[in-house]
Amino acid sequence: MKPTIQAYQYVFIRKEVEQLLNTYSSVNDQKTVKTVQAFAEERISQLFPENPFEITAFLKEILDIRLTKAKAEKALLDLKVFIEPFQQPEKAQLEKVFKKVKKLPLPEWGALDLYEHTYVGWNDPASQRKYLTFYQDGKLTGISGRLSPNVSKGICSICQKTSSVALFLATTKASSDGTYTKKGNYICQDSSSCNHQLSDYQQFQDFIQLVRFQDKK
Ligand SMILES: [Zn+2]
């Protein structure tokens, strides 16, 4: 079975389903319900121009006004097998990505649902650092930096959602001598939560570009 869904698309779909459930339980006006359904269908369909059968079948289920929370959860779970999971890299590959780091702490792979990760991020509280790894054009790459231990409520620069965020000061290739970017970005302290909220791949790309751009300034 060829995976057709990316993790961030799954987050997007889940969000649409939540909205539909909300509408079904709170809106009586059939015209309004139909409009909400039409928009949801359009937004989901736009993500999958090739119209794979699993999406068509899924849409049929969630566009039924008799949809319950339990049915929706089951449908979402069934859809999960079509997600392309984050490929867990070898330890050596990660060490190559973060080659300036002497003793690289590793993510707790076993605790991560790789079907719901667009990138993988983990913290090393001892050194107050955060590591982010992801694939760019099929190649494993990464960003690391200092993560403030102070957590507050704010908008995350990656998922763009209100979240428990902390200031992240990246070090990238150009400043791998240990200097940090001058301007930090607030991002989700917990990267798994961030992934569960990241529904737009472009937002993640923009963040990476921003960090690399800030680094050059
Ligand atoms: Zn986030």
PDB file of C-alpha atoms and ligand atoms in Angstrom:
ATOM      1  CA  MET A   1       0.000   0.000   0.000  1.00  0.00           C
ATOM      2  CA  LYS A   2       1.448   3.291  -1.084  1.00  0.00           C
ATOM      3  CA  PRO A   3       1.181   6.024   1.554  1.00  0.00           C
ATOM      4  CA  THR A   4      -0.828   8.950   0.254  1.00  0.00           C
ATOM      5  CA  ILE A   5      -1.172  11.131   3.335  1.00  0.00           C
ATOM      6  CA  GLN A   6       1.435  13.263   5.058  1.00  0.00           C
ATOM      7  CA  ALA A   7       1.370  13.725   8.836  1.00  0.00           C
ATOM      8  CA  TYR A   8       0.492  17.431   8.593  1.00  0.00           C
ATOM      9  CA  GLN A   9      -2.377  16.632   6.192  1.00  0.00           C
ATOM     10  CA  TYR A  10      -3.713  14.210   8.759  1.00  0.00           C
ATOM     11  CA  VAL A  11      -3.693  16.995  11.349  1.00  0.00           C
ATOM     12  CA  PHE A  12      -5.572  19.172   8.881  1.00  0.00           C
ATOM     13  CA  ILE A  13      -8.171  16.466   8.265  1.00  0.00           C
ATOM     14  CA  ARG A  14      -8.632  15.881  12.001  1.00  0.00           C
ATOM     15  CA  LYS A  15      -9.286  19.575  12.475  1.00  0.00           C
ATOM     16  CA  GLU A  16     -11.938  19.543   9.754  1.00  0.00           C
ATOM     17  CA  VAL A  17     -13.592  16.523  11.350  1.00  0.00           C
ATOM     18  CA  GLU A  18     -13.731  18.278  14.726  1.00  0.00           C
ATOM     19  CA  GLN A  19     -15.388  21.243  13.070  1.00  0.00           C
ATOM     20  CA  LEU A  20     -17.939  19.032  11.343  1.00  0.00           C
ATOM     21  CA  LEU A  21     -18.795  17.223  14.583  1.00  0.00           C
ATOM     22  CA  ASN A  22     -19.244  20.584  16.223  1.00  0.00           C
ATOM     23  CA  THR A  23     -21.572  21.715  13.462  1.00  0.00           C
ATOM     24  CA  TYR A  24     -23.617  18.505  13.521  1.00  0.00           C
ATOM     25  CA  SER A  25     -24.193  18.821  17.243  1.00  0.00           C
ATOM     26  CA  SER A  26     -24.888  22.535  17.435  1.00  0.00           C
ATOM     27  CA  VAL A  27     -26.405  23.707  14.158  1.00  0.00           C
ATOM     28  CA  ASN A  28     -29.997  22.921  13.251  1.00  0.00           C
ATOM     29  CA  ASP A  29     -30.253  24.863  10.039  1.00  0.00           C
ATOM     30  CA  GLN A  30     -29.716  22.330   7.243  1.00  0.00           C
ATOM     31  CA  LYS A  31     -28.546  24.970   4.810  1.00  0.00           C
ATOM     32  CA  THR A  32     -25.775  26.044   7.153  1.00  0.00           C
ATOM     33  CA  VAL A  33     -24.761  22.435   7.744  1.00  0.00           C
ATOM     34  CA  LYS A  34     -24.592  21.819   3.996  1.00  0.00           C
ATOM     35  CA  THR A  35     -22.421  24.913   3.524  1.00  0.00           C
ATOM     36  CA  VAL A  36     -20.007  23.836   6.264  1.00  0.00           C
ATOM     37  CA  GLN A  37     -19.862  20.368   4.695  1.00  0.00           C
ATOM     38  CA  ALA A  38     -19.196  21.763   1.247  1.00  0.00           C
ATOM     39  CA  PHE A  39     -16.288  23.866   2.511  1.00  0.00           C
ATOM     40  CA  ALA A  40     -14.817  20.961   4.476  1.00  0.00           C
ATOM     41  CA  GLU A  41     -15.075  18.702   1.450  1.00  0.00           C
ATOM     42  CA  GLU A  42     -13.438  21.294  -0.760  1.00  0.00           C
ATOM     43  CA  ARG A  43     -10.557  21.950   1.633  1.00  0.00           C
ATOM     44  CA  ILE A  44      -9.816  18.253   2.101  1.00  0.00           C
ATOM     45  CA  SER A  45     -10.173  17.446  -1.603  1.00  0.00           C
ATOM     46  CA  GLN A  46      -7.755  20.231  -2.485  1.00  0.00           C
ATOM     47  CA  LEU A  47      -5.045  18.462  -0.504  1.00  0.00           C
ATOM     48  CA  PHE A  48      -5.462  15.343  -2.614  1.00  0.00           C
ATOM     49  CA  PRO A  49      -5.814  16.292  -6.267  1.00  0.00           C
ATOM     50  CA  GLU A  50      -5.375  12.647  -7.266  1.00  0.00           C
ATOM     51  CA  ASN A  51      -8.541  11.789  -5.382  1.00  0.00           C
ATOM     52  CA  PRO A  52      -7.414   8.505  -3.768  1.00  0.00           C
ATOM     53  CA  PHE A  53     -10.183   6.066  -2.902  1.00  0.00           C
ATOM     54  CA  GLU A  54      -9.424   6.162   0.838  1.00  0.00           C
ATOM     55  CA  ILE A  55     -10.097   9.895   0.914  1.00  0.00           C
ATOM     56  CA  THR A  56     -13.302   9.521  -1.083  1.00  0.00           C
ATOM     57  CA  ALA A  57     -14.491   6.825   1.311  1.00  0.00           C
ATOM     58  CA  PHE A  58     -13.474   8.880   4.311  1.00  0.00           C
ATOM     59  CA  LEU A  59     -15.293  11.963   3.029  1.00  0.00           C
ATOM     60  CA  LYS A  60     -18.441   9.926   2.565  1.00  0.00           C
ATOM     61  CA  GLU A  61     -18.319   8.937   6.225  1.00  0.00           C
ATOM     62  CA  ILE A  62     -17.618  12.330   7.700  1.00  0.00           C
ATOM     63  CA  LEU A  63     -20.100  14.163   5.470  1.00  0.00           C
ATOM     64  CA  ASP A  64     -22.884  12.055   6.909  1.00  0.00           C
ATOM     65  CA  ILE A  65     -24.715  14.136   9.508  1.00  0.00           C
ATOM     66  CA  ARG A  66     -25.188  11.009  11.614  1.00  0.00           C
ATOM     67  CA  LEU A  67     -21.452  11.030  12.284  1.00  0.00           C
ATOM     68  CA  THR A  68     -20.683  10.504  15.964  1.00  0.00           C
ATOM     69  CA  LYS A  69     -17.446  11.153  17.807  1.00  0.00           C
ATOM     70  CA  ALA A  70     -16.829   7.409  18.036  1.00  0.00           C
ATOM     71  CA  LYS A  71     -17.449   6.887  14.315  1.00  0.00           C
ATOM     72  CA  ALA A  72     -15.173   9.808  13.482  1.00  0.00           C
ATOM     73  CA  GLU A  73     -12.377   8.423  15.648  1.00  0.00           C
ATOM     74  CA  LYS A  74     -12.717   5.045  13.997  1.00  0.00           C
ATOM     75  CA  ALA A  75     -12.626   6.619  10.530  1.00  0.00           C
ATOM     76  CA  LEU A  76      -9.549   8.651  11.447  1.00  0.00           C
ATOM     77  CA  LEU A  77      -7.835   5.570  12.816  1.00  0.00           C
ATOM     78  CA  ASP A  78      -8.608   3.637   9.625  1.00  0.00           C
ATOM     79  CA  LEU A  79      -7.079   6.451   7.614  1.00  0.00           C
ATOM     80  CA  LYS A  80      -3.850   6.300   9.571  1.00  0.00           C
ATOM     81  CA  VAL A  81      -2.493   3.340   7.603  1.00  0.00           C
ATOM     82  CA  PHE A  82      -2.258   5.604   4.573  1.00  0.00           C
ATOM     83  CA  ILE A  83       0.079   8.066   6.271  1.00  0.00           C
ATOM     84  CA  GLU A  84       3.708   8.154   5.322  1.00  0.00           C
ATOM     85  CA  PRO A  85       5.473   7.850   8.682  1.00  0.00           C
ATOM     86  CA  PHE A  86       8.534   9.831   9.637  1.00  0.00           C
ATOM     87  CA  GLN A  87      11.471   7.573   8.785  1.00  0.00           C
ATOM     88  CA  GLN A  88      13.466   6.900  11.929  1.00  0.00           C
ATOM     89  CA  PRO A  89      17.103   7.578  11.112  1.00  0.00           C
ATOM     90  CA  GLU A  90      20.042   5.566  12.373  1.00  0.00           C
ATOM     91  CA  LYS A  91      21.969   6.979  15.323  1.00  0.00           C
ATOM     92  CA  ALA A  92      24.957   7.558  13.044  1.00  0.00           C
ATOM     93  CA  GLN A  93      22.843   9.579  10.608  1.00  0.00           C
ATOM     94  CA  LEU A  94      21.656  11.838  13.409  1.00  0.00           C
ATOM     95  CA  GLU A  95      25.171  12.254  14.734  1.00  0.00           C
ATOM     96  CA  LYS A  96      26.206  13.326  11.267  1.00  0.00           C
ATOM     97  CA  VAL A  97      23.452  15.942  11.156  1.00  0.00           C
ATOM     98  CA  PHE A  98      24.529  17.336  14.526  1.00  0.00           C
ATOM     99  CA  LYS A  99      28.206  16.644  14.142  1.00  0.00           C
ATOM    100  CA  LYS A 100      29.315  19.604  16.265  1.00  0.00           C
ATOM    101  CA  VAL A 101      27.532  18.146  19.275  1.00  0.00           C
ATOM    102  CA  LYS A 102      29.907  16.003  21.307  1.00  0.00           C
ATOM    103  CA  LYS A 103      27.464  13.704  23.062  1.00  0.00           C
ATOM    104  CA  LEU A 104      24.201  13.921  21.202  1.00  0.00           C
ATOM    105  CA  PRO A 105      21.134  13.099  23.274  1.00  0.00           C
ATOM    106  CA  LEU A 106      18.731  10.986  21.225  1.00  0.00           C
ATOM    107  CA  PRO A 107      14.968  11.197  20.912  1.00  0.00           C
ATOM    108  CA  GLU A 108      12.906   8.590  22.709  1.00  0.00           C
ATOM    109  CA  TRP A 109      11.841   6.948  19.486  1.00  0.00           C
ATOM    110  CA  GLY A 110       9.660   4.375  21.227  1.00  0.00           C
ATOM    111  CA  ALA A 111       7.505   7.107  22.726  1.00  0.00           C
ATOM    112  CA  LEU A 112       6.853   8.830  19.401  1.00  0.00           C
ATOM    113  CA  ASP A 113       4.017   8.102  17.043  1.00  0.00           C
ATOM    114  CA  LEU A 114       5.966   8.542  13.825  1.00  0.00           C
ATOM    115  CA  TYR A 115       2.741   8.598  11.809  1.00  0.00           C
ATOM    116  CA  GLU A 116       2.007  11.946  13.394  1.00  0.00           C
ATOM    117  CA  HIS A 117       5.356  13.659  12.993  1.00  0.00           C
ATOM    118  CA  THR A 118       6.305  16.041  10.216  1.00  0.00           C
ATOM    119  CA  TYR A 119       9.570  16.664  12.014  1.00  0.00           C
ATOM    120  CA  VAL A 120      11.024  15.199  15.182  1.00  0.00           C
ATOM    121  CA  GLY A 121      12.082  17.507  17.985  1.00  0.00           C
ATOM    122  CA  TRP A 122      13.470  16.680  21.393  1.00  0.00           C
ATOM    123  CA  ASN A 123      14.831  18.549  24.372  1.00  0.00           C
ATOM    124  CA  ASP A 124      17.929  18.055  26.454  1.00  0.00           C
ATOM    125  CA  PRO A 125      16.983  19.756  29.716  1.00  0.00           C
ATOM    126  CA  ALA A 126      20.490  19.325  31.152  1.00  0.00           C
ATOM    127  CA  SER A 127      22.061  21.529  28.483  1.00  0.00           C
ATOM    128  CA  GLN A 128      18.860  23.527  27.824  1.00  0.00           C
ATOM    129  CA  ARG A 129      18.973  22.630  24.180  1.00  0.00           C
ATOM    130  CA  LYS A 130      16.420  21.581  21.606  1.00  0.00           C
ATOM    131  CA  TYR A 131      17.085  19.507  18.514  1.00  0.00           C
ATOM    132  CA  LEU A 132      14.877  19.387  15.438  1.00  0.00           C
ATOM    133  CA  THR A 133      15.400  16.910  12.654  1.00  0.00           C
ATOM    134  CA  PHE A 134      13.502  16.584   9.387  1.00  0.00           C
ATOM    135  CA  TYR A 135      13.869  15.584   5.754  1.00  0.00           C
ATOM    136  CA  GLN A 136      14.485  18.156   3.088  1.00  0.00           C
ATOM    137  CA  ASP A 137      14.376  16.854  -0.476  1.00  0.00           C
ATOM    138  CA  GLY A 138      14.697  13.393   1.005  1.00  0.00           C
ATOM    139  CA  LYS A 139      17.840  14.257   2.929  1.00  0.00           C
ATOM    140  CA  LEU A 140      17.998  14.221   6.718  1.00  0.00           C
ATOM    141  CA  THR A 141      18.920  17.587   8.155  1.00  0.00           C
ATOM    142  CA  GLY A 142      18.450  19.461  11.390  1.00  0.00           C
ATOM    143  CA  ILE A 143      18.557  22.539  13.530  1.00  0.00           C
ATOM    144  CA  SER A 144      19.526  22.827  17.156  1.00  0.00           C
ATOM    145  CA  GLY A 145      19.762  25.622  19.629  1.00  0.00           C
ATOM    146  CA  ARG A 146      19.198  26.894  23.093  1.00  0.00           C
ATOM    147  CA  LEU A 147      15.726  26.456  24.555  1.00  0.00           C
ATOM    148  CA  SER A 148      14.747  28.685  27.421  1.00  0.00           C
ATOM    149  CA  PRO A 149      13.460  26.799  30.487  1.00  0.00           C
ATOM    150  CA  ASN A 150      10.765  29.482  30.859  1.00  0.00           C
ATOM    151  CA  VAL A 151       7.524  28.277  29.351  1.00  0.00           C
ATOM    152  CA  SER A 152       4.634  30.635  28.689  1.00  0.00           C
ATOM    153  CA  LYS A 153       1.433  30.780  26.645  1.00  0.00           C
ATOM    154  CA  GLY A 154       1.989  32.166  23.187  1.00  0.00           C
ATOM    155  CA  ILE A 155       1.874  31.557  19.473  1.00  0.00           C
ATOM    156  CA  CYS A 156       4.318  28.947  18.210  1.00  0.00           C
ATOM    157  CA  SER A 157       6.413  30.021  15.205  1.00  0.00           C
ATOM    158  CA  ILE A 158       6.145  26.523  13.733  1.00  0.00           C
ATOM    159  CA  CYS A 159       2.528  25.381  14.114  1.00  0.00           C
ATOM    160  CA  GLN A 160       1.130  28.931  14.526  1.00  0.00           C
ATOM    161  CA  LYS A 161      -1.158  27.778  17.335  1.00  0.00           C
ATOM    162  CA  THR A 162      -1.541  29.104  20.880  1.00  0.00           C
ATOM    163  CA  SER A 163       0.554  26.757  22.912  1.00  0.00           C
ATOM    164  CA  SER A 164       3.045  26.357  25.758  1.00  0.00           C
ATOM    165  CA  VAL A 165       6.017  27.987  24.121  1.00  0.00           C
ATOM    166  CA  ALA A 166       9.634  28.697  25.017  1.00  0.00           C
ATOM    167  CA  LEU A 167      12.223  30.910  23.366  1.00  0.00           C
ATOM    168  CA  PHE A 168      14.414  29.004  20.944  1.00  0.00           C
ATOM    169  CA  LEU A 169      17.752  30.473  19.865  1.00  0.00           C
ATOM    170  CA  ALA A 170      19.068  28.463  16.974  1.00  0.00           C
ATOM    171  CA  THR A 171      22.628  27.668  16.074  1.00  0.00           C
ATOM    172  CA  THR A 172      23.004  26.585  12.497  1.00  0.00           C
ATOM    173  CA  LYS A 173      25.942  25.811  10.239  1.00  0.00           C
ATOM    174  CA  ALA A 174      27.059  29.399   9.844  1.00  0.00           C
ATOM    175  CA  SER A 175      27.224  29.884  13.585  1.00  0.00           C
ATOM    176  CA  SER A 176      28.203  26.436  14.716  1.00  0.00           C
ATOM    177  CA  ASP A 177      31.075  27.916  16.695  1.00  0.00           C
ATOM    178  CA  GLY A 178      28.538  28.170  19.469  1.00  0.00           C
ATOM    179  CA  THR A 179      27.111  31.600  18.857  1.00  0.00           C
ATOM    180  CA  TYR A 180      23.349  31.813  18.688  1.00  0.00           C
ATOM    181  CA  THR A 181      21.077  33.684  16.349  1.00  0.00           C
ATOM    182  CA  LYS A 182      20.477  37.099  17.833  1.00  0.00           C
ATOM    183  CA  LYS A 183      16.758  36.940  17.532  1.00  0.00           C
ATOM    184  CA  GLY A 184      15.022  33.911  18.902  1.00  0.00           C
ATOM    185  CA  ASN A 185      11.629  32.435  18.102  1.00  0.00           C
ATOM    186  CA  TYR A 186       8.974  31.160  20.442  1.00  0.00           C
ATOM    187  CA  ILE A 187       8.110  27.579  19.616  1.00  0.00           C
ATOM    188  CA  CYS A 188       6.215  24.761  21.328  1.00  0.00           C
ATOM    189  CA  GLN A 189       8.264  23.506  24.235  1.00  0.00           C
ATOM    190  CA  ASP A 190       6.995  20.015  23.446  1.00  0.00           C
ATOM    191  CA  SER A 191       7.620  19.164  19.814  1.00  0.00           C
ATOM    192  CA  SER A 192       5.212  16.230  19.772  1.00  0.00           C
ATOM    193  CA  SER A 193       2.391  18.608  20.722  1.00  0.00           C
ATOM    194  CA  CYS A 194       3.641  20.920  17.996  1.00  0.00           C
ATOM    195  CA  ASN A 195       3.411  18.122  15.437  1.00  0.00           C
ATOM    196  CA  HIS A 196      -0.124  17.360  16.563  1.00  0.00           C
ATOM    197  CA  GLN A 197      -1.022  20.944  15.750  1.00  0.00           C
ATOM    198  CA  LEU A 198       0.999  21.414  12.580  1.00  0.00           C
ATOM    199  CA  SER A 199      -1.421  21.272   9.669  1.00  0.00           C
ATOM    200  CA  ASP A 200       0.459  23.314   7.095  1.00  0.00           C
ATOM    201  CA  TYR A 201       3.830  22.177   5.781  1.00  0.00           C
ATOM    202  CA  GLN A 202       4.597  25.635   4.449  1.00  0.00           C
ATOM    203  CA  GLN A 203       4.540  27.014   7.992  1.00  0.00           C
ATOM    204  CA  PHE A 204       7.251  24.584   8.982  1.00  0.00           C
ATOM    205  CA  GLN A 205       9.307  25.425   5.886  1.00  0.00           C
ATOM    206  CA  ASP A 206       8.918  29.136   6.582  1.00  0.00           C
ATOM    207  CA  PHE A 207      10.207  28.632  10.109  1.00  0.00           C
ATOM    208  CA  ILE A 208      13.284  26.774   8.886  1.00  0.00           C
ATOM    209  CA  GLN A 209      13.968  29.484   6.311  1.00  0.00           C
ATOM    210  CA  LEU A 210      13.478  32.199   8.921  1.00  0.00           C
ATOM    211  CA  VAL A 211      15.958  30.573  11.305  1.00  0.00           C
ATOM    212  CA  ARG A 212      18.525  30.120   8.545  1.00  0.00           C
ATOM    213  CA  PHE A 213      17.992  33.690   7.354  1.00  0.00           C
ATOM    214  CA  GLN A 214      18.328  35.118  10.858  1.00  0.00           C
ATOM    215  CA  ASP A 215      21.522  33.164  11.161  1.00  0.00           C
ATOM    216  CA  LYS A 216      23.087  34.953   8.190  1.00  0.00           C
ATOM    217  CA  LYS A 217      22.278  38.426   9.456  1.00  0.00           C
TER     218      LYS A 217
HETATM  219 ZN    ZN B   1       4.123  24.474  17.684  1.00  0.00          ZN
END
